[in-house]
Short mmCIF file of C-alpha atoms in Angstrom, two decimals:
data_model
loop_
_atom_site.label_atom_id
_atom_site.label_comp_id
_atom_site.label_asym_id
_atom_site.label_seq_id
_atom_site.Cartn_x
_atom_site.Cartn_y
_atom_site.Cartn_z
CA UNK U 1 29.63 18.97 -43.49
CA UNK U 2 25.89 19.26 -42.84
CA UNK U 3 26.16 23.03 -42.78
CA UNK U 4 27.91 23.03 -46.18
CA UNK U 5 25.25 20.80 -47.69
CA UNK U 6 22.55 23.16 -46.41
CA UNK U 7 24.33 26.17 -47.87
CA UNK U 8 24.69 24.44 -51.25
CA UNK U 9 21.00 23.44 -51.21
CA UNK U 10 19.89 27.00 -50.42
CA UNK U 11 22.14 28.38 -53.17
CA UNK U 12 20.70 25.93 -55.70
CA UNK U 13 17.16 26.80 -54.56
CA UNK U 14 17.87 30.52 -54.99
CA UNK U 15 19.30 29.95 -58.47
CA UNK U 16 16.26 27.83 -59.42
CA UNK U 17 13.81 30.49 -58.21
CA UNK U 18 15.68 33.29 -59.99
CA UNK U 19 15.91 31.27 -63.19
CA UNK U 20 12.20 30.49 -62.92
CA UNK U 21 11.39 34.19 -62.63
CA UNK U 22 13.69 35.04 -65.54
CA UNK U 23 11.78 32.59 -67.73
CA UNK U 24 8.37 34.01 -66.75
CA UNK U 25 6.28 35.98 -69.20
CA UNK U 26 5.70 39.69 -68.67
CA UNK U 27 2.12 38.86 -67.71
CA UNK U 28 3.23 36.35 -65.08
CA UNK U 29 5.63 38.96 -63.68
CA UNK U 30 2.74 41.42 -63.45
CA UNK U 31 0.71 38.86 -61.53
CA UNK U 32 3.67 38.08 -59.27
CA UNK U 33 4.03 41.76 -58.46
CA UNK U 34 0.32 41.87 -57.52
CA UNK U 35 0.77 38.85 -55.26
CA UNK U 36 3.74 40.56 -53.60
CA UNK U 37 1.52 43.43 -52.54
CA UNK U 38 1.92 45.79 -55.48
CA UNK U 39 -1.61 45.47 -56.79
CA UNK U 40 -2.17 47.59 -59.88
CA UNK U 41 -4.36 47.45 -62.95
CA UNK U 42 -2.85 46.09 -66.13
CA UNK U 43 -3.20 48.99 -68.54
CA UNK U 44 -2.00 47.57 -71.85
CA UNK U 45 -4.97 47.06 -74.15
CA UNK U 46 -5.19 43.79 -76.08
CA UNK U 47 -8.08 43.66 -78.49
CA UNK U 48 -9.42 40.21 -79.38
CA UNK U 49 -11.97 38.53 -81.57
CA UNK U 50 -14.79 36.72 -79.80
CA UNK U 51 -13.55 33.34 -81.05
CA UNK U 52 -10.13 34.00 -79.45
CA UNK U 53 -11.39 34.47 -75.91
CA UNK U 54 -11.14 30.89 -74.64
CA UNK U 55 -7.54 30.55 -75.83
CA UNK U 56 -6.70 33.87 -74.18
CA UNK U 57 -8.41 32.81 -70.95
CA UNK U 58 -6.20 29.70 -70.91
CA UNK U 59 -3.10 31.84 -71.47
CA UNK U 60 -4.04 34.28 -68.69
CA UNK U 61 -4.81 31.49 -66.20
CA UNK U 62 -1.50 29.78 -67.04
CA UNK U 63 0.37 33.02 -66.34
CA UNK U 64 -1.54 33.35 -63.06
CA UNK U 65 -0.58 29.78 -62.12
CA UNK U 66 3.07 30.45 -63.01
CA UNK U 67 3.10 33.56 -60.84
CA UNK U 68 1.61 31.66 -57.91
CA UNK U 69 4.23 28.92 -58.23
CA UNK U 70 6.98 31.55 -58.13
CA UNK U 71 5.40 33.42 -55.23
CA UNK U 72 7.25 32.57 -52.02
CA UNK U 73 4.61 31.60 -49.46
CA UNK U 74 3.36 28.60 -47.51
CA UNK U 75 1.44 26.34 -49.88
CA UNK U 76 -1.33 23.86 -49.43
CA UNK U 77 0.20 20.39 -49.72
CA UNK U 78 -0.72 17.86 -52.38
CA UNK U 79 -3.99 16.13 -51.50
CA UNK U 80 -3.61 13.10 -49.25
CA UNK U 81 -6.04 11.11 -47.07
CA UNK U 82 -7.58 13.08 -44.21
CA UNK U 83 -6.57 10.16 -41.99
CA UNK U 84 -3.03 11.55 -42.25
CA UNK U 85 -2.96 13.69 -39.10
CA UNK U 86 0.43 15.30 -39.61
CA UNK U 87 0.03 18.88 -38.44
CA UNK U 88 0.45 21.46 -41.17
CA UNK U 89 1.05 25.13 -40.38
CA UNK U 90 0.76 28.55 -41.94
CA UNK U 91 2.61 31.46 -40.36
CA UNK U 92 0.47 34.58 -40.73
CA UNK U 93 2.02 38.05 -41.18
CA UNK U 94 3.22 39.74 -38.00
CA UNK U 95 1.94 43.02 -39.44
CA UNK U 96 -1.59 41.62 -39.13
CA UNK U 97 -1.18 39.69 -35.88
CA UNK U 98 2.03 39.06 -33.93
CA UNK U 99 3.02 35.44 -33.35
CA UNK U 100 0.12 34.02 -35.33
CA UNK U 101 0.61 30.48 -36.58
CA UNK U 102 -2.39 28.59 -37.94
CA UNK U 103 -2.12 24.79 -37.70
CA UNK U 104 -4.52 22.86 -39.91
CA UNK U 105 -5.57 19.43 -41.09
CA UNK U 106 -6.06 19.03 -44.84
CA UNK U 107 -7.00 15.96 -46.77
CA UNK U 108 -9.44 13.83 -48.73
CA UNK U 109 -12.31 11.70 -47.43
CA UNK U 110 -13.38 8.76 -49.58
CA UNK U 111 -11.79 6.90 -52.45
CA UNK U 112 -13.50 8.26 -55.56
CA UNK U 113 -12.25 11.30 -57.46
CA UNK U 114 -15.06 12.84 -59.56
CA UNK U 115 -14.11 14.06 -63.03
CA UNK U 116 -15.23 17.60 -62.22
CA UNK U 117 -13.23 17.70 -58.99
CA UNK U 118 -13.83 17.27 -55.28
CA UNK U 119 -15.91 19.57 -53.07
CA UNK U 120 -13.98 21.54 -50.46
CA UNK U 121 -15.41 21.81 -46.94
CA UNK U 122 -13.86 24.55 -44.82
CA UNK U 123 -14.67 24.09 -41.14
CA UNK U 124 -13.98 26.48 -38.23
CA UNK U 125 -14.23 25.43 -34.59
CA UNK U 126 -15.69 26.85 -31.39
CA UNK U 127 -14.16 29.06 -28.71
CA UNK U 128 -13.14 26.57 -26.02
CA UNK U 129 -9.49 25.60 -25.48
CA UNK U 130 -8.26 25.73 -29.05
CA UNK U 131 -6.39 22.42 -29.19
CA UNK U 132 -9.40 20.54 -27.78
CA UNK U 133 -11.85 22.33 -30.10
CA UNK U 134 -9.62 21.66 -33.10
CA UNK U 135 -9.20 17.97 -32.34
CA UNK U 136 -12.94 17.62 -31.75
CA UNK U 137 -13.56 19.32 -35.07
CA UNK U 138 -11.30 16.85 -36.84
CA UNK U 139 -13.14 13.90 -35.29
CA UNK U 140 -16.64 15.10 -36.18
CA UNK U 141 -15.67 16.28 -39.67
CA UNK U 142 -14.18 12.85 -40.37
CA UNK U 143 -17.59 11.30 -39.61
CA UNK U 144 -19.83 13.59 -41.66
CA UNK U 145 -21.57 11.90 -44.60
CA UNK U 146 -20.18 14.00 -47.46
CA UNK U 147 -17.43 11.88 -49.05
CA UNK U 148 -15.76 12.09 -51.47
CA UNK U 149 -14.62 15.49 -50.27
CA UNK U 150 -11.64 17.62 -49.28
CA UNK U 151 -11.47 19.14 -45.80
CA UNK U 152 -9.57 22.18 -44.52
CA UNK U 153 -9.77 22.20 -40.70
CA UNK U 154 -7.77 25.05 -39.12
CA UNK U 155 -6.94 25.76 -35.51
CA UNK U 156 -7.34 29.38 -34.53
CA UNK U 157 -3.84 30.86 -34.07
CA UNK U 158 -4.32 32.47 -30.65
CA UNK U 159 -6.89 32.90 -27.89
CA UNK U 160 -8.29 35.78 -25.89
CA UNK U 161 -11.25 38.03 -25.31
CA UNK U 162 -12.83 39.30 -28.53
CA UNK U 163 -10.50 37.12 -30.60
CA UNK U 164 -12.41 35.99 -33.68
CA UNK U 165 -12.27 34.05 -36.94
CA UNK U 166 -13.05 37.14 -39.02
CA UNK U 167 -10.15 39.35 -37.97
CA UNK U 168 -7.48 40.49 -40.44
CA UNK U 169 -4.85 37.80 -40.00
CA UNK U 170 -7.50 35.13 -40.48
CA UNK U 171 -8.85 36.94 -43.57
CA UNK U 172 -5.32 36.67 -44.98
CA UNK U 173 -5.46 32.90 -44.43
CA UNK U 174 -8.92 32.53 -45.98
CA UNK U 175 -7.93 34.45 -49.09
CA UNK U 176 -4.84 32.28 -49.45
CA UNK U 177 -7.01 29.19 -49.01
CA UNK U 178 -9.46 30.31 -51.70
CA UNK U 179 -6.72 31.41 -54.11
CA UNK U 180 -4.70 28.21 -53.81
CA UNK U 181 -7.80 25.98 -53.88
CA UNK U 182 -9.06 27.58 -57.08
CA UNK U 183 -5.68 26.84 -58.68
CA UNK U 184 -6.01 23.13 -57.90
CA UNK U 185 -7.80 21.23 -60.71
CA UNK U 186 -8.58 18.43 -58.25
CA UNK U 187 -10.98 20.79 -56.41
CA UNK U 188 -14.33 21.70 -57.94
CA UNK U 189 -14.41 25.51 -58.11
CA UNK U 190 -18.23 25.39 -57.93
CA UNK U 191 -18.33 23.39 -54.69
CA UNK U 192 -16.71 25.28 -51.84
CA UNK U 193 -18.61 25.16 -48.53
CA UNK U 194 -17.97 27.04 -45.27
CA UNK U 195 -19.37 25.95 -41.93
CA UNK U 196 -18.64 26.00 -38.23
CA UNK U 197 -19.92 25.45 -34.71
CA UNK U 198 -20.49 27.97 -31.88
CA UNK U 199 -17.78 30.64 -32.35
CA UNK U 200 -17.22 28.96 -35.70
CA UNK U 201 -20.96 29.36 -36.31
CA UNK U 202 -20.71 33.09 -35.73
CA UNK U 203 -17.57 33.24 -37.85
CA UNK U 204 -18.99 31.21 -40.74
CA UNK U 205 -22.12 33.39 -40.86
CA UNK U 206 -20.06 36.59 -41.03
CA UNK U 207 -17.59 35.16 -43.51
CA UNK U 208 -20.39 33.78 -45.68
CA UNK U 209 -21.75 37.30 -46.16
CA UNK U 210 -18.24 38.53 -46.95
CA UNK U 211 -17.13 35.75 -49.35
CA UNK U 212 -20.48 34.53 -50.71
CA UNK U 213 -19.43 34.94 -54.35
CA UNK U 214 -16.92 32.08 -53.88
CA UNK U 215 -19.27 29.75 -52.05
CA UNK U 216 -21.81 27.12 -52.98
CA UNK U 217 -23.11 27.03 -49.42
CA UNK U 218 -22.59 28.01 -45.80
CA UNK U 219 -23.69 26.23 -42.65
CA UNK U 220 -23.30 28.00 -39.30
CA UNK U 221 -24.41 25.91 -36.31
CA UNK U 222 -25.18 26.87 -32.70
CA UNK U 223 -24.60 30.50 -33.57
CA UNK U 224 -26.72 33.47 -34.56
CA UNK U 225 -24.98 36.62 -35.73
CA UNK U 226 -26.18 40.20 -35.45
CA UNK U 227 -27.82 41.05 -38.81
CA UNK U 228 -25.64 44.12 -39.37
CA UNK U 229 -22.42 42.09 -39.13
CA UNK U 230 -23.53 39.55 -41.73
CA UNK U 231 -25.88 41.17 -44.27
CA UNK U 232 -28.15 38.38 -45.50
CA UNK U 233 -28.62 40.17 -48.84
CA UNK U 234 -25.11 39.05 -49.81
CA UNK U 235 -26.06 35.38 -49.45
CA UNK U 236 -28.23 35.16 -52.53
CA UNK U 237 -27.38 32.22 -54.81
CA UNK U 238 -25.84 30.06 -52.07
CA UNK U 239 -27.39 27.38 -49.91
CA UNK U 240 -27.61 28.76 -46.37
CA UNK U 241 -28.23 26.51 -43.37
CA UNK U 242 -28.41 27.80 -39.79
CA UNK U 243 -29.25 25.30 -37.02
CA UNK U 244 -29.48 26.47 -33.41
CA UNK U 245 -30.99 24.97 -30.27
CA UNK U 246 -34.37 26.51 -29.38
CA UNK U 247 -33.13 26.73 -25.77
CA UNK U 248 -29.75 28.24 -26.68
CA UNK U 249 -30.39 31.51 -24.86
CA UNK U 250 -26.79 32.59 -24.27
CA UNK U 251 -26.04 35.88 -26.10
CA UNK U 252 -29.54 35.73 -27.58
CA UNK U 253 -28.63 32.99 -30.05
CA UNK U 254 -32.24 31.83 -30.19
CA UNK U 255 -33.59 35.31 -30.95
CA UNK U 256 -30.84 36.13 -33.45
CA UNK U 257 -31.43 32.87 -35.30
CA UNK U 258 -35.17 33.62 -35.46
CA UNK U 259 -34.40 37.11 -36.74
CA UNK U 260 -32.09 35.72 -39.42
CA UNK U 261 -34.85 33.33 -40.44
CA UNK U 262 -37.30 36.21 -40.86
CA UNK U 263 -34.84 38.20 -42.97
CA UNK U 264 -34.10 35.25 -45.29
CA UNK U 265 -37.82 34.50 -45.65
CA UNK U 266 -38.43 38.11 -46.66
CA UNK U 267 -35.58 38.09 -49.18
CA UNK U 268 -36.75 34.82 -50.71
CA UNK U 269 -40.26 36.22 -51.03
CA UNK U 270 -38.91 39.28 -52.86
CA UNK U 271 -36.45 37.29 -55.01
CA UNK U 272 -37.84 33.77 -55.52
CA UNK U 273 -35.20 31.07 -55.93
CA UNK U 274 -32.27 33.24 -54.91
CA UNK U 275 -32.21 32.88 -51.12
CA UNK U 276 -32.42 29.14 -50.60
CA UNK U 277 -32.19 28.52 -46.90
CA UNK U 278 -32.87 26.11 -44.06
CA UNK U 279 -32.93 27.95 -40.72
CA UNK U 280 -34.28 26.05 -37.75
CA UNK U 281 -34.50 26.30 -34.00
CA UNK U 282 -34.10 22.70 -32.82
CA UNK U 283 -36.69 21.84 -30.18
CA UNK U 284 -35.55 20.84 -26.68
CA UNK U 285 -31.90 21.55 -27.46
CA UNK U 286 -29.53 24.09 -25.99
CA UNK U 287 -26.03 24.85 -27.27
CA UNK U 288 -25.39 21.21 -28.19
CA UNK U 289 -27.26 20.00 -31.28
CA UNK U 290 -26.94 17.29 -33.90
CA UNK U 291 -24.30 18.57 -36.34
CA UNK U 292 -24.59 15.78 -38.91
CA UNK U 293 -27.38 17.19 -41.14
CA UNK U 294 -25.43 20.26 -42.28
CA UNK U 295 -22.88 19.08 -44.85
CA UNK U 296 -25.21 16.60 -46.64
CA UNK U 297 -27.73 19.44 -47.06
CA UNK U 298 -25.08 21.86 -48.32
CA UNK U 299 -23.73 19.27 -50.78
CA UNK U 300 -26.74 19.64 -53.07
CA UNK U 301 -25.78 23.21 -54.00
CA UNK U 302 -23.40 24.44 -56.69
CA UNK U 303 -22.01 27.93 -56.99
CA UNK U 304 -23.82 30.36 -59.27
CA UNK U 305 -20.87 32.09 -60.88
CA UNK U 306 -22.50 34.88 -62.88
CA UNK U 307 -26.00 35.62 -61.59
CA UNK U 308 -28.12 38.05 -63.57
CA UNK U 309 -29.36 39.57 -60.35
CA UNK U 310 -27.61 40.04 -57.03
CA UNK U 311 -27.38 42.40 -54.08
CA UNK U 312 -24.05 43.25 -52.47
CA UNK U 313 -23.71 45.28 -49.31
CA UNK U 314 -20.05 46.23 -49.44
CA UNK U 315 -18.96 46.35 -45.81
CA UNK U 316 -15.59 46.23 -44.02
CA UNK U 317 -14.52 43.16 -42.05
CA UNK U 318 -12.13 44.24 -39.29
CA UNK U 319 -11.56 47.38 -41.35
CA UNK U 320 -10.78 45.47 -44.56
CA UNK U 321 -12.92 45.64 -47.70
CA UNK U 322 -13.22 43.18 -50.55
CA UNK U 323 -11.82 44.35 -53.90
CA UNK U 324 -15.06 43.27 -55.53
CA UNK U 325 -17.99 40.89 -55.50
CA UNK U 326 -19.35 38.75 -58.35
CA UNK U 327 -18.65 40.92 -61.44
CA UNK U 328 -18.17 44.32 -59.74
CA UNK U 329 -14.68 45.56 -58.83
CA UNK U 330 -14.47 48.70 -56.69
CA UNK U 331 -11.69 51.13 -57.52
CA UNK U 332 -12.72 54.03 -55.27
CA UNK U 333 -15.06 54.02 -52.28
CA UNK U 334 -17.01 56.93 -50.89
CA UNK U 335 -16.12 57.04 -47.19
CA UNK U 336 -16.97 60.71 -46.67
CA UNK U 337 -18.82 61.59 -43.50
CA UNK U 338 -17.90 58.27 -41.92
CA UNK U 339 -19.78 56.27 -44.55
CA UNK U 340 -18.74 52.62 -44.31
CA UNK U 341 -21.22 50.73 -46.47
CA UNK U 342 -22.43 50.83 -50.04
CA UNK U 343 -25.20 48.68 -51.48
CA UNK U 344 -25.05 47.54 -55.10
CA UNK U 345 -27.97 45.83 -56.80
CA UNK U 346 -27.45 44.55 -60.34
CA UNK U 347 -30.03 43.16 -62.76
CA UNK U 348 -29.41 42.01 -66.34
CA UNK U 349 -32.46 41.72 -68.59
CA UNK U 350 -32.78 41.95 -72.38
CA UNK U 351 -29.15 43.13 -72.73
CA UNK U 352 -29.74 45.97 -70.30
CA UNK U 353 -27.70 46.09 -67.10
CA UNK U 354 -29.44 48.06 -64.37
CA UNK U 355 -27.50 49.08 -61.27
CA UNK U 356 -28.59 50.93 -58.16
CA UNK U 357 -25.82 52.13 -55.86
CA UNK U 358 -26.71 53.48 -52.42
CA UNK U 359 -25.04 54.47 -49.19
CA UNK U 360 -26.33 52.35 -46.28
CA UNK U 361 -26.94 53.30 -42.66
CA UNK U 362 -28.43 51.26 -39.82
CA UNK U 363 -30.66 52.25 -36.95
CA UNK U 364 -31.08 49.81 -34.05
CA UNK U 365 -34.76 49.31 -33.23
CA UNK U 366 -34.65 46.37 -30.80
CA UNK U 367 -32.08 44.82 -28.44
CA UNK U 368 -31.94 41.45 -26.73
CA UNK U 369 -32.99 42.29 -23.14
CA UNK U 370 -30.51 40.05 -21.28
CA UNK U 371 -27.35 40.85 -23.26
CA UNK U 372 -28.20 44.20 -24.84
CA UNK U 373 -27.28 42.82 -28.26
CA UNK U 374 -28.93 44.47 -31.30
CA UNK U 375 -31.62 42.20 -32.74
CA UNK U 376 -33.49 44.39 -35.22
CA UNK U 377 -32.48 47.33 -37.37
CA UNK U 378 -33.99 49.72 -39.84
CA UNK U 379 -31.86 50.22 -42.93
CA UNK U 380 -31.77 53.55 -44.72
CA UNK U 381 -30.55 54.03 -48.28
CA UNK U 382 -29.35 57.23 -49.91
CA UNK U 383 -28.31 57.33 -53.56
CA UNK U 384 -24.53 57.26 -53.84
CA UNK U 385 -22.99 60.15 -55.73
CA UNK U 386 -19.29 59.37 -55.34
CA UNK U 387 -17.08 56.38 -56.06
CA UNK U 388 -15.77 54.40 -59.01
CA UNK U 389 -16.09 50.76 -60.00
CA UNK U 390 -15.68 48.44 -62.97
CA UNK U 391 -18.62 46.41 -64.22
CA UNK U 392 -17.27 43.19 -65.74
CA UNK U 393 -19.32 41.20 -68.24
CA UNK U 394 -18.91 37.99 -70.19
CA UNK U 395 -20.41 36.43 -73.29
CA UNK U 396 -22.50 34.20 -70.98
CA UNK U 397 -24.20 37.20 -69.36
CA UNK U 398 -25.18 39.23 -72.43
CA UNK U 399 -25.69 38.83 -76.18
CA UNK U 400 -22.47 40.32 -77.50
CA UNK U 401 -23.89 40.57 -81.03
CA UNK U 402 -26.36 43.22 -79.88
CA UNK U 403 -25.97 46.61 -78.28
CA UNK U 404 -25.66 46.67 -74.50
CA UNK U 405 -27.20 49.34 -72.31
CA UNK U 406 -25.98 50.12 -68.77
CA UNK U 407 -28.10 52.26 -66.45
CA UNK U 408 -26.81 53.40 -63.07
CA UNK U 409 -29.15 55.07 -60.58
CA UNK U 410 -31.58 55.87 -63.38
CA UNK U 411 -28.98 57.37 -65.73
CA UNK U 412 -27.71 55.74 -68.93
CA UNK U 413 -23.91 55.48 -68.73
CA UNK U 414 -23.24 53.16 -71.68
CA UNK U 415 -25.10 52.17 -74.84
CA UNK U 416 -23.39 50.37 -77.69
CA UNK U 417 -21.58 47.28 -78.86
CA UNK U 418 -19.04 45.85 -76.43
CA UNK U 419 -15.62 44.68 -77.55
CA UNK U 420 -13.48 42.08 -75.79
CA UNK U 421 -10.07 43.08 -74.46
CA UNK U 422 -7.47 40.87 -72.79
CA UNK U 423 -6.79 43.71 -70.36
CA UNK U 424 -10.09 42.91 -68.65
CA UNK U 425 -9.33 39.18 -68.50
CA UNK U 426 -6.07 40.06 -66.74
CA UNK U 427 -7.49 42.56 -64.28
CA UNK U 428 -10.46 40.38 -63.33
CA UNK U 429 -8.05 37.49 -62.75
CA UNK U 430 -5.88 39.61 -60.44
CA UNK U 431 -8.99 40.83 -58.60
CA UNK U 432 -10.92 37.59 -58.09
CA UNK U 433 -8.28 34.82 -58.54
CA UNK U 434 -11.06 32.72 -60.01
CA UNK U 435 -10.86 30.57 -63.18
CA UNK U 436 -14.61 31.01 -63.66
CA UNK U 437 -14.50 34.82 -63.53
CA UNK U 438 -12.12 35.89 -66.28
CA UNK U 439 -14.12 38.63 -67.94
CA UNK U 440 -13.39 39.93 -71.46
CA UNK U 441 -15.53 43.06 -71.03
CA UNK U 442 -15.03 45.87 -68.52
CA UNK U 443 -17.02 49.10 -68.29
CA UNK U 444 -15.64 51.73 -65.93
CA UNK U 445 -18.28 53.70 -64.06
CA UNK U 446 -17.83 56.84 -61.99
CA UNK U 447 -20.64 58.07 -59.81
CA UNK U 448 -21.46 61.78 -59.98
CA UNK U 449 -23.77 64.18 -58.14
CA UNK U 450 -25.98 64.19 -61.22
CA UNK U 451 -26.83 60.47 -60.85
#
């Protein structure tokens, strides 16, 4: 009898899902196909008037939400108190990591629900026994003075030498977390914070450089990453806090933290107001420090969605690249000759968009003497002459009533009036999954030897 009931339930569920997909719009089906791994640009042009953009944005985001509802995957549950310690789990793809299941705690601290949504704090733990580290993380996160807030507290799926938070299966989880969180109107899309302790400090520093365009702030603690694995240039426009014990000598954490401090100071000097940071070596402390100052400090920051200047070093994380960053979407990378990294710098001033695009190489100039870990590098830039990308723009970034000029590596590639097209709203939605980055303007740029 129980078996029959289960069969009937599964049949009804299948019928419901199929009916739901039959009733979806063509646009929602396109988004669903992208979510299922068949990512492709939407090529049907849809010209609009400027006063129609907001209505079209709403339509596109609704189709995106419909596609996500129909997409068969583990979902974040409805928000409930963080005091509910039922273990939730996401199974990660075997193709990325065999037998990887990520347990997590997820819930709300505090009673109030702000009108503009709750901040999301995403915490990753250290590298001790994972169950102990996870439970400790839950306890300390519950005590931090940052309510009202939402917390996502995962346990790393497996353990082992060189097993890290930034490897591919975990990237899959983080991108699901960001995508589903940005779909939840109860979460403030401008207040997502990433932080962690020890191995989670290393991980949060790397991931901050990788996902900075989604973050309001990042707060690694008791860490200190190698500068080449976490390019500080990418962390413009977020609040960045790094606290490490001055006597935390293991793996050169003290020296790496000091080096990170010097790099951020230099960037802030060159770009005032963009690289807001608090990086400190805590006197008389080793690997154990006071963790409580981090989230209250981060809480003061809000995400800058469309900066008029940013630097992006496009680098692979465990061999995986981002599709884009801020308002740039890469369609073709130049990986000739073993090239792995490309640096984009964008500035918008007086309706002129200026871009420099360079290949990046590193040369190690100093190593930590005890652990032979690279501490300092020289960076070398060579003008890129291959690759393709889309420059997205919105009516908030430029004056659409005037001509727009785009210069790339000193060459004018566009000069004229821009026209909105729903095609760009759709493709930017599929690329960034972000309600605040639905762009009505897209300019395709191909780099040539003549640039």
